[in-house]
XYZ file of C-alpha atoms in Angstrom:
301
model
C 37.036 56.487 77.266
C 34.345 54.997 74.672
C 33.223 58.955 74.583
C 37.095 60.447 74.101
C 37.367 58.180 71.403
C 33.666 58.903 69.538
C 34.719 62.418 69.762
C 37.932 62.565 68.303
C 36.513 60.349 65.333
C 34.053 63.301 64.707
C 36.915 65.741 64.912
C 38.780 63.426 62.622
C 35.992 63.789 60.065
C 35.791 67.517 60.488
C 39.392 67.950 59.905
C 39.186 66.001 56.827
C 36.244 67.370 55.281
C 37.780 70.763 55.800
C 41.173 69.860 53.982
C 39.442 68.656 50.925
C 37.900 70.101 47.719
C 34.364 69.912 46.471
C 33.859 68.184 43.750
C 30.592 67.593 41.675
C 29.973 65.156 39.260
C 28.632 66.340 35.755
C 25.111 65.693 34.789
C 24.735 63.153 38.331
C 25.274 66.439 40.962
C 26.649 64.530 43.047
C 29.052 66.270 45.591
C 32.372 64.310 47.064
C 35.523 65.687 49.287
C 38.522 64.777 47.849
C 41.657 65.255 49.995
C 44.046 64.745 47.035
C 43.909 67.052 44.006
C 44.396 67.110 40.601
C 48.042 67.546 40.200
C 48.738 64.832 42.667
C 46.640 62.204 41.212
C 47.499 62.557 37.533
C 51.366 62.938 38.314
C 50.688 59.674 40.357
C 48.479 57.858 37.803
C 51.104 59.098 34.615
C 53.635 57.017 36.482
C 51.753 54.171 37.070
C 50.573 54.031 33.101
C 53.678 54.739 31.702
C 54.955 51.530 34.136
C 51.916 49.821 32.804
C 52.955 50.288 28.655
C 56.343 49.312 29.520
C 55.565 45.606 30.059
C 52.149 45.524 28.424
C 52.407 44.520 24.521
C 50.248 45.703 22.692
C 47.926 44.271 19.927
C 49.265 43.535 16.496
C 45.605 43.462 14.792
C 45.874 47.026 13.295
C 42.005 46.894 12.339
C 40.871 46.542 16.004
C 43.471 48.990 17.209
C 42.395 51.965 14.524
C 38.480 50.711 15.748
C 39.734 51.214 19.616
C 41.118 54.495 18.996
C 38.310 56.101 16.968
C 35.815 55.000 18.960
C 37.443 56.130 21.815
C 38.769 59.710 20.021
C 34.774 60.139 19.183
C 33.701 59.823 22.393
C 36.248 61.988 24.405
C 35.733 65.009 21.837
C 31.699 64.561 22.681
C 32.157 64.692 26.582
C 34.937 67.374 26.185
C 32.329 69.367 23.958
C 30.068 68.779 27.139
C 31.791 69.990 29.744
C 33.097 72.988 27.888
C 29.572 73.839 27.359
C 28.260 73.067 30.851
C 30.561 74.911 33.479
C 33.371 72.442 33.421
C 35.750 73.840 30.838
C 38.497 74.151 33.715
C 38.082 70.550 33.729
C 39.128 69.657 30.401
C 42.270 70.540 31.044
C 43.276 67.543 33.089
C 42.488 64.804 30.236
C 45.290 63.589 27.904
C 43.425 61.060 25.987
C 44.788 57.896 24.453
C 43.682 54.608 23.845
C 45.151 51.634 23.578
C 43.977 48.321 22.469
C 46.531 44.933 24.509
C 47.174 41.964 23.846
C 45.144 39.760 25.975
C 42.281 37.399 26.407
C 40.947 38.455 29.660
C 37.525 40.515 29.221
C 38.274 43.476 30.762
C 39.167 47.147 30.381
C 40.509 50.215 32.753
C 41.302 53.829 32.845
C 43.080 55.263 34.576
C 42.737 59.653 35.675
C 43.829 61.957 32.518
C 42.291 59.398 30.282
C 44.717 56.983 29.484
C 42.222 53.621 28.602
C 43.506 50.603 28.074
C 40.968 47.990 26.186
C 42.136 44.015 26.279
C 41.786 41.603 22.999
C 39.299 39.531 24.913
C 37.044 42.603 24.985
C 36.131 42.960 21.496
C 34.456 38.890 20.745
C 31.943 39.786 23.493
C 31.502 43.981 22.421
C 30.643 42.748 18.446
C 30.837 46.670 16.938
C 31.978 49.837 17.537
C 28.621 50.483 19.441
C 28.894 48.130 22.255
C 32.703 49.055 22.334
C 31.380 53.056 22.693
C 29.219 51.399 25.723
C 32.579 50.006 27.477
C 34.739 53.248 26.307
C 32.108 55.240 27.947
C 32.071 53.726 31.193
C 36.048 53.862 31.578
C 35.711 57.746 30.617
C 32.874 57.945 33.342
C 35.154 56.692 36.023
C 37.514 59.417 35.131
C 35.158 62.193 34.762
C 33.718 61.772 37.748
C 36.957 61.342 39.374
C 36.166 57.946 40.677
C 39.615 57.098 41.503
C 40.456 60.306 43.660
C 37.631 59.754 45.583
C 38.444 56.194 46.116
C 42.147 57.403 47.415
C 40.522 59.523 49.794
C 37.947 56.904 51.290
C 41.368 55.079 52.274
C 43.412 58.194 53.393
C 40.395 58.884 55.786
C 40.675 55.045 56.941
C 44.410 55.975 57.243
C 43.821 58.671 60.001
C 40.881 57.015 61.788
C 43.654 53.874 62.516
C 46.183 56.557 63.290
C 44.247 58.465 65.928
C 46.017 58.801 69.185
C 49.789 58.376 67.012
C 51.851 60.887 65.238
C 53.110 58.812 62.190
C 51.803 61.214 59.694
C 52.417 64.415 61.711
C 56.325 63.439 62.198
C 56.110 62.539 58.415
C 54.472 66.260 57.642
C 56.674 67.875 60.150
C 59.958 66.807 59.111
C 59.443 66.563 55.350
C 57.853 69.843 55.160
C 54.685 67.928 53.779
C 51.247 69.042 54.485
C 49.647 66.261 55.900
C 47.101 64.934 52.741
C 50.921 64.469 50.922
C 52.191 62.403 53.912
C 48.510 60.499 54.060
C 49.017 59.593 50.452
C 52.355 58.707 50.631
C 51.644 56.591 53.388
C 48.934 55.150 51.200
C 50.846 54.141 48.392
C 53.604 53.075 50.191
C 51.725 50.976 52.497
C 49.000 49.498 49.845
C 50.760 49.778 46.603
C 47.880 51.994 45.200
C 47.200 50.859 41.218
C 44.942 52.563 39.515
C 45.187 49.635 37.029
C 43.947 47.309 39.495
C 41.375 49.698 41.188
C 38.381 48.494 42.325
C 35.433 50.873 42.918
C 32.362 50.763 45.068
C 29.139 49.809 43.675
C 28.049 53.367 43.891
C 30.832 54.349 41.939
C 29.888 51.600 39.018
C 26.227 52.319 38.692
C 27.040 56.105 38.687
C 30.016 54.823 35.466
C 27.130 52.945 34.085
C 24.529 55.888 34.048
C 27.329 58.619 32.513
C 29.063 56.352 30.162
C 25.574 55.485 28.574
C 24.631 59.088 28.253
C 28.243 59.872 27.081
C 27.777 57.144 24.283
C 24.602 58.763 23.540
C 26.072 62.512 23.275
C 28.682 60.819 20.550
C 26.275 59.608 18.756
C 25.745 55.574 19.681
C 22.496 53.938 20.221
C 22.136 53.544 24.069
C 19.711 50.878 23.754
C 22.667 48.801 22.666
C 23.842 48.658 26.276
C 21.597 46.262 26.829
C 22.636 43.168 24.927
C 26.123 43.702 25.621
C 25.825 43.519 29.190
C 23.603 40.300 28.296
C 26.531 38.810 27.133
C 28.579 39.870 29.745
C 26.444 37.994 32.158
C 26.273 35.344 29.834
C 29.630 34.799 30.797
C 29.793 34.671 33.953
C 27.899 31.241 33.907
C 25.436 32.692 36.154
C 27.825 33.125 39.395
C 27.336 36.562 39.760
C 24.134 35.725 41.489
C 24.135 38.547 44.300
C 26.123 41.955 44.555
C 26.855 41.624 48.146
C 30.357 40.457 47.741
C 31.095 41.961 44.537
C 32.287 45.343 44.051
C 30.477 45.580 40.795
C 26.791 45.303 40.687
C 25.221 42.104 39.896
C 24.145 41.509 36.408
C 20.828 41.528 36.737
C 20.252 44.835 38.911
C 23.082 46.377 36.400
C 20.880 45.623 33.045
C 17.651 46.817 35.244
C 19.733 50.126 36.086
C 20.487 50.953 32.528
C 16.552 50.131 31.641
C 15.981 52.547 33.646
C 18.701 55.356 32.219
C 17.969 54.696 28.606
C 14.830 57.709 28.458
C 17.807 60.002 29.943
C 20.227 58.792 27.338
C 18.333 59.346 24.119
C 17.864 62.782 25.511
C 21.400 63.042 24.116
C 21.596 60.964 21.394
C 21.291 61.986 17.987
C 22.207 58.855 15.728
C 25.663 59.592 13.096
C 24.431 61.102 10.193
C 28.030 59.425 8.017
C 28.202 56.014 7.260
C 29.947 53.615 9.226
C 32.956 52.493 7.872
C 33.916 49.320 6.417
C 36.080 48.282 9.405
C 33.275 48.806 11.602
C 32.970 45.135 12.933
C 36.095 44.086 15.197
C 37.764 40.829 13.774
C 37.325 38.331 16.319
C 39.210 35.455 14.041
C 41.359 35.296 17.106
C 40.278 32.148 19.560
C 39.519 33.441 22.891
C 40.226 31.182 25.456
C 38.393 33.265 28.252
C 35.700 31.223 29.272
C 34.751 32.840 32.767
C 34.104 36.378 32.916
C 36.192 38.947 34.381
C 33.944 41.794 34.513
C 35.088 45.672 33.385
C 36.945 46.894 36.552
C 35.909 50.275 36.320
């Protein structure tokens, strides 16, 4: 029985990896299956944002938002420039940028696929300038270049069909819908998890590999990498000193994240050529605003 069972696991796998696409992440190389594709995750994650701005309020500090935007503007037209230029150009066409900058104290930010980024108040007191900010932007465009969030939905699909060997849920589901059966698997996921990309949380894989790109995509827009850093200094400031082992985070700890980026930085400033224009006035973020934050809540993705 133990050896029936082992065996239609492996045929599981098989069957999956032969449904999915390839894809490869820019500059890392490294190759994932995904069983859902594009059109299914951004229709999915369009909904989910436009849900998201409907009871989110946004910031009234105009200064901060025009800071969130540019930054943010900057750095998508540098990685967009980079994948046109390195064999990804068919890729571009699945990111509708926009930035928005929310009313809130928590320290956090998220983005969801297609490149909708969301940046909260409490953010900016602990980011200081536009370059630190670049740092954070970077790492939310990261998780959506490298299509974190797909590959996260098909880690759980794959769970889905390893608990459903020996039934026919999804097979009745594909059968009489006329589905094929990654559509019924990811209906099945939503439906049964409540899938938010808002609230995602990625492997620790997934956040070194943010960590590496969004440095070097700061660096291709023209931000000092080594600013990385302090930020993430203060970050673990922050945290008080809990986040004393990675094991039951889903974020690295603190300490092996800084020592990551240490070692990143002489692949960064391969790309970085420092902005030749001045920075503007408005380039510090006004943080006249009393956070009240006093634990951190670390950048979900």
């Amino acid at each position: 029985m133990k050896r029936t069972v082992t065996l239609l696991i492996v045929a599981l796998a098989l069957l999956c990896a032969s449904c999915g696409t390839t894809n490869t992440v820019p500059i890392t190389g490294r190759k994932t299956n995904l069983l859902v594709d594009d059109a299914q995750i951004l229709s999915l994650s369009t909904q989910q944002y436009q849900e998201y701005m409907k009871g989110a309020k946004l910031s009234a500090n105009q200064n901060n938002t025009a800071i969130v935007k540019r930054v943010g503007q900057r750095l998508a037209t540098a990685v967009e420039n980079f994948l046109m230029n390195n064999g990804y150009a068919s890729e571009v066409q699945n990111f509708k940028w926009e930035f928005n900058l929310v009313a809130s104290n928590e320290v956090n930010a998220f983005c969801m696929p297609g490149g909708k980024i969301v940046v909260y108040e409490g953010m900016l007191p602990v980011t200081q300038d536009e370059t630190s900010l670049a740092i954070v932007l970077g790492h939310e465009i990261a998780h959506a270049v490298a299509k974190h969030s797909a590959e996260q939905m098909s880690k759980q699909m794959r769970q889905q069909y390893a608990a459903q060997i020996g039934g026919s849920v999804l097979g009745q589901i594909a059968q009489n819908k006329g589905l094929s059966s990654n559509t019924a698997a990811l209906i099945d996921l939503i439906a049964q998890q409540g899938f938010n990309f808002a609230n995602l949380k990625y492997s620790r894989d997934n956040e070194t590999e943010a960590d590496r790109l969004g440095l070097i995509f700061a660096a291709m827009a023209g931000y000092d990498p080594h600013q990385a850093i302090p930020f993430w200094q203060r970050m673990a400031q922050l945290g008080g000193g809990s986040q004393k082992s990675e094991i039951f985070s889903d974020h690295p700890s603190d300490e092996k994240r800084i020592a990551n980026l240490q070692k990143v930085l002489p692949e960064a400033l391969k790309y970085y050529t420092p902005a030749t224009t001045p920075a503007p006035a408005t380039q510090k973020a006004s943080t006249t605003k009393k956070t009240t934050t006093t634990k951190k809540t670390a950048a979900k993705k």
